[in-house]
Amino acid sequence: MTNPMRRFFQVLAVIGLLLSLSGCWGNRPVDERDMVFTIDMANGSPKAPLKMLFQFPTPAALIDYSAHKGLSSKNAPVADVTGSGQTVAQCFNQGQAQVARDLYLGQIQLVEVASNLKPQIFSQALLALTRIGTMDMTPFVFVTKDLTTAMRAQTPQAQFPTLYYSSLYSCTHCATDNLGVRLWQFAAEDQTPGVDPHLPYVSIDPAAQTIVTDRVGLYRHLQFVTALSPQQTQDFGLLKGLANKVSVFIPQGQISLRSIHGSAHLRTAVVHGKVQATFLLNLSSTLAGTATVTHTPAGNAAIAAEASKVLAQNCLRLLKYTQAKDVDPWGVGRMLDWQHPNTFLKFRHWHQEYPKVTMTVHVKLHVYKLGNIK
Amino acid sequence: MNNASKRLPRISGLQFGTMVTAGYMAMGVFYFPRELVTAAGRDGIWGLWVDGLVTFALMGLSFKMSRMVPNETFGQFSSQLLSKPVGVVLGLVTIVYHLLLAVVMVTQFTWLTNNDFLPDTPVWVIKTSLVIASLYMAWFGTATLARVLQAGYIPMVALSVLTLALAGTLIRHPVLLVPPVNMQVIPLLQGSYRQYFIFLGFEVSITLYPFIRNEDRRVGERYAYGGLALMIGILTVMYEVCMATFGPAYIPLLRWPMVTLMRTVEISGFFIDKWGSLVIVLWTVAVLGFMAVRLWCTAHDLAGLLFIRSVGSYRYLLLPSAVAVWIVAMLVPNAAVSDYMTEQYLVPTGLLYLSTIPLITITVGLIRKKTVRDLRVGTEAQSTPGSSLE
């Protein structure tokens, strides 16, 4: 081959390769797709037990958003299509039938689940979701009773509802407790023996019609059991090491502590065939106020000791509550499996054993005081 | 004599090490550590280390064999040492083996790309592109290929290691980082056997050995061992991060655990926030390098088998090898079939080949000392170290 010919073939080969793997095959550019941001899953009719909603931003709103204009109230920022059927694929087909453009599932950022969703349907849908190759497993998941309201309610920030939730859950230090659960985390907890999954629980304040996100929903396998109260959720955050700015008030001495955060470690032990679970909480907090103006180091230590006792009691009460409900969101069984596999293997059903576990909570609280400067 | 020294320029020790490492790194990395964890649970890490130790031993054996007649490709001296029919059969097995490894790689990566990144691109386009790209990489000969791998491959590995460190922030269960001590031997060996696929490709070193510069042989061996140690290190990190993130119960359910792990790596605020996905796409370099090395080997083994002596024939042998890979890859319908091929045929044949051939050759070499000496002297006369290189 002559030299120019060789050069020609080289250039041809490189260009050909670039074109063939560029992802433009079929000529469907990104801005000509309906990019689904949120999907939700609820029970349908007996014949079509799964009902799904696909929510995507409207083109006009997307343009406004990319121009940093904020969303105008004139145009609807998002559009929904719903579909129902036996499987995720059937629901998707019904949804796709209602729009003229490609309903693209590669950008899903949020999955919302109805609290009454039947476990069997949920399980199948979860598996189907993990098999959507274009979607990575990073969308956040939450559970709610008011499925449609949760995605339509006014948010204080003027942006897409999806972005409200995804920015809430992706900011690990914004909320009181970092409750965000990603799809892969939920799926992994669902599959692992000895642990029950949990999800952030979104409710709607009936008077103001605003979103409230300070609770957590507990599951037994994939069966929704209960949503913890906001106070219990704070203790939940402490026990899971997810707390960022929990506060506590002790009436005696008018002590108020804020910004309680820290790590939590779970240890299991088997003593005379009985399972013991110990939670070690290493917390720090800031003293917000007391009845007295000045404090001594000894007084400070007394406050820390008193607050530790209160927090430990609260946490223990929550642990007992989950034992009564027979849900193990802490993964006591899982830790037992990893630390004492032979003991765990002897149990036929972890849920028969979990209520019998002896729970202990140790809280080590460090209190920072700013002092009271006039 | 089809003397390897005629195909100059030859390669340096580092280039040898890179090519050998590139020859197995991409193998099975996408579904690593699923096989280990499915069979052995948390004990899988020991299985990986067993695999590594076995590979060290087998690599040592194969170097010992290559050192007997260092300037001659195995395909050539085996037929003179072990008799012609045996040599021909061995040559054929080697060629088929190289081609099948390339086919499995194309199929796996094609389905991964198609499923996760390019759902609209037809499968045949991806397969064809991969084959053409690897052919292009191998087209300009040994030294160019080695330099391309050095330039493309080493940075890719470095980037992947950095991304793995970033993936370390996803770890949810640090308790799983500690290797368990109450192992069960049978499941562990099972997992180790099924996962051995990941190291299988190192037999490139047998074909590649005569192409190292004479004075660089020892260094080349050391680089190959170093590459192996590095790979075991990287795989250990991969395993640990994957295990401590997903846990032993979830990994067996993931189709491509390593890919899922990398795709969960996000850097929020960075202009490419799905950083892990980008790194997975860059792994194409590893896949192409792997395939190019396979094609290169097939062409050289073919030359040995067909007694083709001229340097210029390399490309005419490369082309049919690539076409063969392309045709067989088109016939494999999906990644599950390539998985089945691997488990049923490639792993057992590979292990058998890599352990028995060097042992037999070395034993025969000990018995037929004179033939070995004649072969070695006959090939050394034509290539004085360093003189004919440039």
mmCIF file of N, CA and C in Angstrom, chain B residues 194-263:
data_model
loop_
_atom_site.group_PDB
_atom_site.id
_atom_site.type_symbol
_atom_site.label_atom_id
_atom_site.label_comp_id
_atom_site.label_asym_id
_atom_site.label_seq_id
_atom_site.Cartn_x
_atom_site.Cartn_y
_atom_site.Cartn_z
ATOM 1 N N ARG B 194 -14.021 -21.534 40.042
ATOM 2 C CA ARG B 194 -14.890 -20.839 39.084
ATOM 3 C C ARG B 194 -14.363 -19.447 38.758
ATOM 4 N N GLN B 195 -13.727 -18.837 39.729
ATOM 5 C CA GLN B 195 -13.243 -17.470 39.517
ATOM 6 C C GLN B 195 -11.888 -17.464 38.819
ATOM 7 N N TYR B 196 -11.272 -18.639 38.625
ATOM 8 C CA TYR B 196 -9.916 -18.665 38.085
ATOM 9 C C TYR B 196 -9.827 -18.030 36.705
ATOM 10 N N PHE B 197 -10.993 -17.936 36.054
ATOM 11 C CA PHE B 197 -11.094 -17.275 34.767
ATOM 12 C C PHE B 197 -10.320 -15.957 34.720
ATOM 13 N N ILE B 198 -10.311 -15.283 35.849
ATOM 14 C CA ILE B 198 -9.742 -13.935 35.877
ATOM 15 C C ILE B 198 -8.231 -13.947 35.641
ATOM 16 N N PHE B 199 -7.548 -15.053 35.964
ATOM 17 C CA PHE B 199 -6.099 -15.100 35.772
ATOM 18 C C PHE B 199 -5.692 -15.917 34.547
ATOM 19 N N LEU B 200 -6.680 -16.551 33.928
ATOM 20 C CA LEU B 200 -6.384 -17.551 32.910
ATOM 21 C C LEU B 200 -5.529 -17.020 31.771
ATOM 22 N N GLY B 201 -5.698 -15.755 31.446
ATOM 23 C CA GLY B 201 -5.061 -15.230 30.249
ATOM 24 C C GLY B 201 -3.562 -15.041 30.344
ATOM 25 N N PHE B 202 -2.929 -15.334 31.474
ATOM 26 C CA PHE B 202 -1.511 -15.008 31.594
ATOM 27 C C PHE B 202 -0.637 -15.887 30.713
ATOM 28 N N GLU B 203 -1.255 -16.928 30.095
ATOM 29 C CA GLU B 203 -0.423 -17.783 29.241
ATOM 30 C C GLU B 203 0.103 -17.060 28.000
ATOM 31 N N VAL B 204 -0.292 -15.806 27.788
ATOM 32 C CA VAL B 204 0.352 -15.010 26.730
ATOM 33 C C VAL B 204 1.850 -15.013 26.936
ATOM 34 N N SER B 205 2.271 -15.091 28.196
ATOM 35 C CA SER B 205 3.699 -14.974 28.479
ATOM 36 C C SER B 205 4.498 -16.047 27.738
ATOM 37 N N ILE B 206 3.894 -17.217 27.494
ATOM 38 C CA ILE B 206 4.625 -18.291 26.800
ATOM 39 C C ILE B 206 4.934 -17.864 25.364
ATOM 40 N N THR B 207 3.914 -17.338 24.679
ATOM 41 C CA THR B 207 4.126 -16.916 23.295
ATOM 42 C C THR B 207 5.019 -15.687 23.231
ATOM 43 N N LEU B 208 4.884 -14.837 24.214
ATOM 44 C CA LEU B 208 5.542 -13.528 24.167
ATOM 45 C C LEU B 208 7.016 -13.595 24.564
ATOM 46 N N TYR B 209 7.386 -14.621 25.314
ATOM 47 C CA TYR B 209 8.710 -14.658 25.944
ATOM 48 C C TYR B 209 9.876 -14.429 24.982
ATOM 49 N N PRO B 210 9.907 -15.091 23.814
ATOM 50 C CA PRO B 210 11.079 -14.922 22.941
ATOM 51 C C PRO B 210 11.203 -13.513 22.375
ATOM 52 N N PHE B 211 10.169 -12.701 22.558
ATOM 53 C CA PHE B 211 10.215 -11.368 21.950
ATOM 54 C C PHE B 211 10.783 -10.300 22.880
ATOM 55 N N ILE B 212 11.171 -10.713 24.067
ATOM 56 C CA ILE B 212 11.835 -9.742 24.948
ATOM 57 C C ILE B 212 13.287 -9.650 24.507
ATOM 58 N N ARG B 213 13.835 -8.457 24.621
ATOM 59 C CA ARG B 213 15.269 -8.317 24.344
ATOM 60 C C ARG B 213 16.033 -9.243 25.278
ATOM 61 N N ASN B 214 17.084 -9.862 24.734
ATOM 62 C CA ASN B 214 17.786 -10.894 25.498
ATOM 63 C C ASN B 214 18.221 -10.415 26.873
ATOM 64 N N GLU B 215 18.756 -9.187 26.921
ATOM 65 C CA GLU B 215 19.301 -8.731 28.191
ATOM 66 C C GLU B 215 18.181 -8.341 29.165
ATOM 67 N N ASP B 216 16.941 -8.242 28.656
ATOM 68 C CA ASP B 216 15.825 -7.797 29.495
ATOM 69 C C ASP B 216 14.997 -8.947 30.063
ATOM 70 N N ARG B 217 15.408 -10.186 29.772
ATOM 71 C CA ARG B 217 14.537 -11.327 30.126
ATOM 72 C C ARG B 217 14.232 -11.379 31.611
ATOM 73 N N ARG B 218 15.294 -11.289 32.412
ATOM 74 C CA ARG B 218 15.100 -11.401 33.868
ATOM 75 C C ARG B 218 14.211 -10.266 34.366
ATOM 76 N N VAL B 219 14.509 -9.055 33.841
ATOM 77 C CA VAL B 219 13.711 -7.893 34.231
ATOM 78 C C VAL B 219 12.251 -8.106 33.824
ATOM 79 N N GLY B 220 12.067 -8.635 32.609
ATOM 80 C CA GLY B 220 10.719 -8.900 32.104
ATOM 81 C C GLY B 220 9.968 -9.840 33.021
ATOM 82 N N GLU B 221 10.646 -10.896 33.459
ATOM 83 C CA GLU B 221 9.999 -11.842 34.373
ATOM 84 C C GLU B 221 9.570 -11.134 35.659
ATOM 85 N N ARG B 222 10.516 -10.301 36.138
ATOM 86 C CA ARG B 222 10.198 -9.602 37.389
ATOM 87 C C ARG B 222 8.985 -8.676 37.208
ATOM 88 N N TYR B 223 8.939 -8.000 36.063
ATOM 89 C CA TYR B 223 7.788 -7.120 35.805
ATOM 90 C C TYR B 223 6.499 -7.928 35.719
ATOM 91 N N ALA B 224 6.575 -9.113 35.105
ATOM 92 C CA ALA B 224 5.372 -9.945 35.000
ATOM 93 C C ALA B 224 4.899 -10.369 36.388
ATOM 94 N N TYR B 225 5.856 -10.780 37.236
ATOM 95 C CA TYR B 225 5.491 -11.135 38.616
ATOM 96 C C TYR B 225 4.921 -9.921 39.345
ATOM 97 N N GLY B 226 5.584 -8.774 39.124
ATOM 98 C CA GLY B 226 5.121 -7.533 39.765
ATOM 99 C C GLY B 226 3.714 -7.191 39.320
ATOM 100 N N GLY B 227 3.467 -7.346 37.992
ATOM 101 C CA GLY B 227 2.134 -7.077 37.448
ATOM 102 C C GLY B 227 1.094 -7.967 38.112
ATOM 103 N N LEU B 228 1.482 -9.238 38.305
ATOM 104 C CA LEU B 228 0.562 -10.186 38.939
ATOM 105 C C LEU B 228 0.270 -9.768 40.378
ATOM 106 N N ALA B 229 1.344 -9.410 41.092
ATOM 107 C CA ALA B 229 1.156 -8.985 42.486
ATOM 108 C C ALA B 229 0.250 -7.760 42.530
ATOM 109 N N LEU B 230 0.481 -6.833 41.589
ATOM 110 C CA LEU B 230 -0.334 -5.618 41.527
ATOM 111 C C LEU B 230 -1.797 -5.965 41.258
ATOM 112 N N MET B 231 -2.002 -6.897 40.322
ATOM 113 C CA MET B 231 -3.370 -7.310 39.978
ATOM 114 C C MET B 231 -4.067 -7.922 41.186
ATOM 115 N N ILE B 232 -3.313 -8.786 41.912
ATOM 116 C CA ILE B 232 -3.920 -9.409 43.091
ATOM 117 C C ILE B 232 -4.279 -8.324 44.107
ATOM 118 N N GLY B 233 -3.377 -7.335 44.225
ATOM 119 C CA GLY B 233 -3.650 -6.224 45.135
ATOM 120 C C GLY B 233 -4.912 -5.484 44.725
ATOM 121 N N ILE B 234 -5.013 -5.158 43.427
ATOM 122 C CA ILE B 234 -6.176 -4.403 42.946
ATOM 123 C C ILE B 234 -7.447 -5.226 43.115
ATOM 124 N N LEU B 235 -7.364 -6.506 42.772
ATOM 125 C CA LEU B 235 -8.541 -7.359 42.910
ATOM 126 C C LEU B 235 -8.954 -7.485 44.373
ATOM 127 N N THR B 236 -7.950 -7.526 45.266
ATOM 128 C CA THR B 236 -8.275 -7.594 46.692
ATOM 129 C C THR B 236 -9.029 -6.344 47.122
ATOM 130 N N VAL B 237 -8.543 -5.180 46.668
ATOM 131 C CA VAL B 237 -9.240 -3.931 47.010
ATOM 132 C C VAL B 237 -10.656 -3.956 46.443
ATOM 133 N N MET B 238 -10.771 -4.392 45.163
ATOM 134 C CA MET B 238 -12.092 -4.476 44.527
ATOM 135 C C MET B 238 -13.018 -5.356 45.355
ATOM 136 N N TYR B 239 -12.496 -6.530 45.715
ATOM 137 C CA TYR B 239 -13.297 -7.489 46.465
ATOM 138 C C TYR B 239 -13.747 -6.881 47.792
ATOM 139 N N GLU B 240 -12.799 -6.290 48.497
ATOM 140 C CA GLU B 240 -13.097 -5.774 49.830
ATOM 141 C C GLU B 240 -14.130 -4.651 49.770
ATOM 142 N N VAL B 241 -13.925 -3.730 48.823
ATOM 143 C CA VAL B 241 -14.863 -2.605 48.721
ATOM 144 C C VAL B 241 -16.249 -3.116 48.347
ATOM 145 N N CYS B 242 -16.288 -4.026 47.379
ATOM 146 C CA CYS B 242 -17.565 -4.563 46.907
ATOM 147 C C CYS B 242 -18.264 -5.310 48.045
ATOM 148 N N MET B 243 -17.500 -6.127 48.768
ATOM 149 C CA MET B 243 -18.069 -6.925 49.852
ATOM 150 C C MET B 243 -18.582 -6.031 50.981
ATOM 151 N N ALA B 244 -17.775 -5.060 51.381
ATOM 152 C CA ALA B 244 -18.161 -4.231 52.526
ATOM 153 C C ALA B 244 -19.257 -3.239 52.155
ATOM 154 N N THR B 245 -19.490 -3.040 50.847
ATOM 155 C CA THR B 245 -20.566 -2.144 50.428
ATOM 156 C C THR B 245 -21.880 -2.904 50.275
ATOM 157 N N PHE B 246 -21.841 -3.985 49.512
ATOM 158 C CA PHE B 246 -23.083 -4.693 49.186
ATOM 159 C C PHE B 246 -23.410 -5.825 50.160
ATOM 160 N N GLY B 247 -22.397 -6.400 50.791
ATOM 161 C CA GLY B 247 -22.637 -7.539 51.678
ATOM 162 C C GLY B 247 -22.718 -8.836 50.901
ATOM 163 N N PRO B 248 -22.444 -9.962 51.565
ATOM 164 C CA PRO B 248 -22.350 -11.239 50.858
ATOM 165 C C PRO B 248 -23.666 -11.739 50.278
ATOM 166 N N ALA B 249 -24.812 -11.244 50.785
ATOM 167 C CA ALA B 249 -26.085 -11.780 50.293
ATOM 168 C C ALA B 249 -26.520 -11.116 48.996
ATOM 169 N N TYR B 250 -26.074 -9.904 48.772
ATOM 170 C CA TYR B 250 -26.571 -9.131 47.622
ATOM 171 C C TYR B 250 -25.707 -9.355 46.372
ATOM 172 N N ILE B 251 -24.411 -9.588 46.563
ATOM 173 C CA ILE B 251 -23.495 -9.710 45.415
ATOM 174 C C ILE B 251 -23.925 -10.812 44.436
ATOM 175 N N PRO B 252 -24.330 -12.012 44.923
ATOM 176 C CA PRO B 252 -24.718 -13.047 43.954
ATOM 177 C C PRO B 252 -25.889 -12.645 43.073
ATOM 178 N N LEU B 253 -26.690 -11.657 43.488
ATOM 179 C CA LEU B 253 -27.849 -11.257 42.689
ATOM 180 C C LEU B 253 -27.502 -10.213 41.637
ATOM 181 N N LEU B 254 -26.321 -9.657 41.730
ATOM 182 C CA LEU B 254 -25.962 -8.600 40.783
ATOM 183 C C LEU B 254 -25.376 -9.224 39.529
ATOM 184 N N ARG B 255 -25.790 -8.667 38.401
ATOM 185 C CA ARG B 255 -25.307 -9.221 37.146
ATOM 186 C C ARG B 255 -23.825 -8.896 36.956
ATOM 187 N N TRP B 256 -23.475 -7.636 37.131
ATOM 188 C CA TRP B 256 -22.082 -7.217 37.011
ATOM 189 C C TRP B 256 -21.735 -6.451 38.288
ATOM 190 N N PRO B 257 -21.355 -7.126 39.361
ATOM 191 C CA PRO B 257 -21.172 -6.431 40.645
ATOM 192 C C PRO B 257 -20.185 -5.270 40.578
ATOM 193 N N MET B 258 -19.084 -5.472 39.879
ATOM 194 C CA MET B 258 -18.058 -4.423 39.824
ATOM 195 C C MET B 258 -18.597 -3.185 39.121
ATOM 196 N N VAL B 259 -19.397 -3.438 38.069
ATOM 197 C CA VAL B 259 -19.956 -2.317 37.304
ATOM 198 C C VAL B 259 -20.990 -1.576 38.153
ATOM 199 N N THR B 260 -21.832 -2.333 38.852
ATOM 200 C CA THR B 260 -22.823 -1.696 39.724
ATOM 201 C C THR B 260 -22.128 -0.854 40.782
ATOM 202 N N LEU B 261 -21.046 -1.404 41.325
ATOM 203 C CA LEU B 261 -20.317 -0.657 42.358
ATOM 204 C C LEU B 261 -19.756 0.638 41.783
ATOM 205 N N MET B 262 -19.100 0.531 40.625
ATOM 206 C CA MET B 262 -18.482 1.722 40.044
ATOM 207 C C MET B 262 -19.549 2.749 39.667
ATOM 208 N N ARG B 263 -20.718 2.272 39.239
ATOM 209 C CA ARG B 263 -21.752 3.217 38.814
ATOM 210 C C ARG B 263 -22.421 3.925 39.987
#
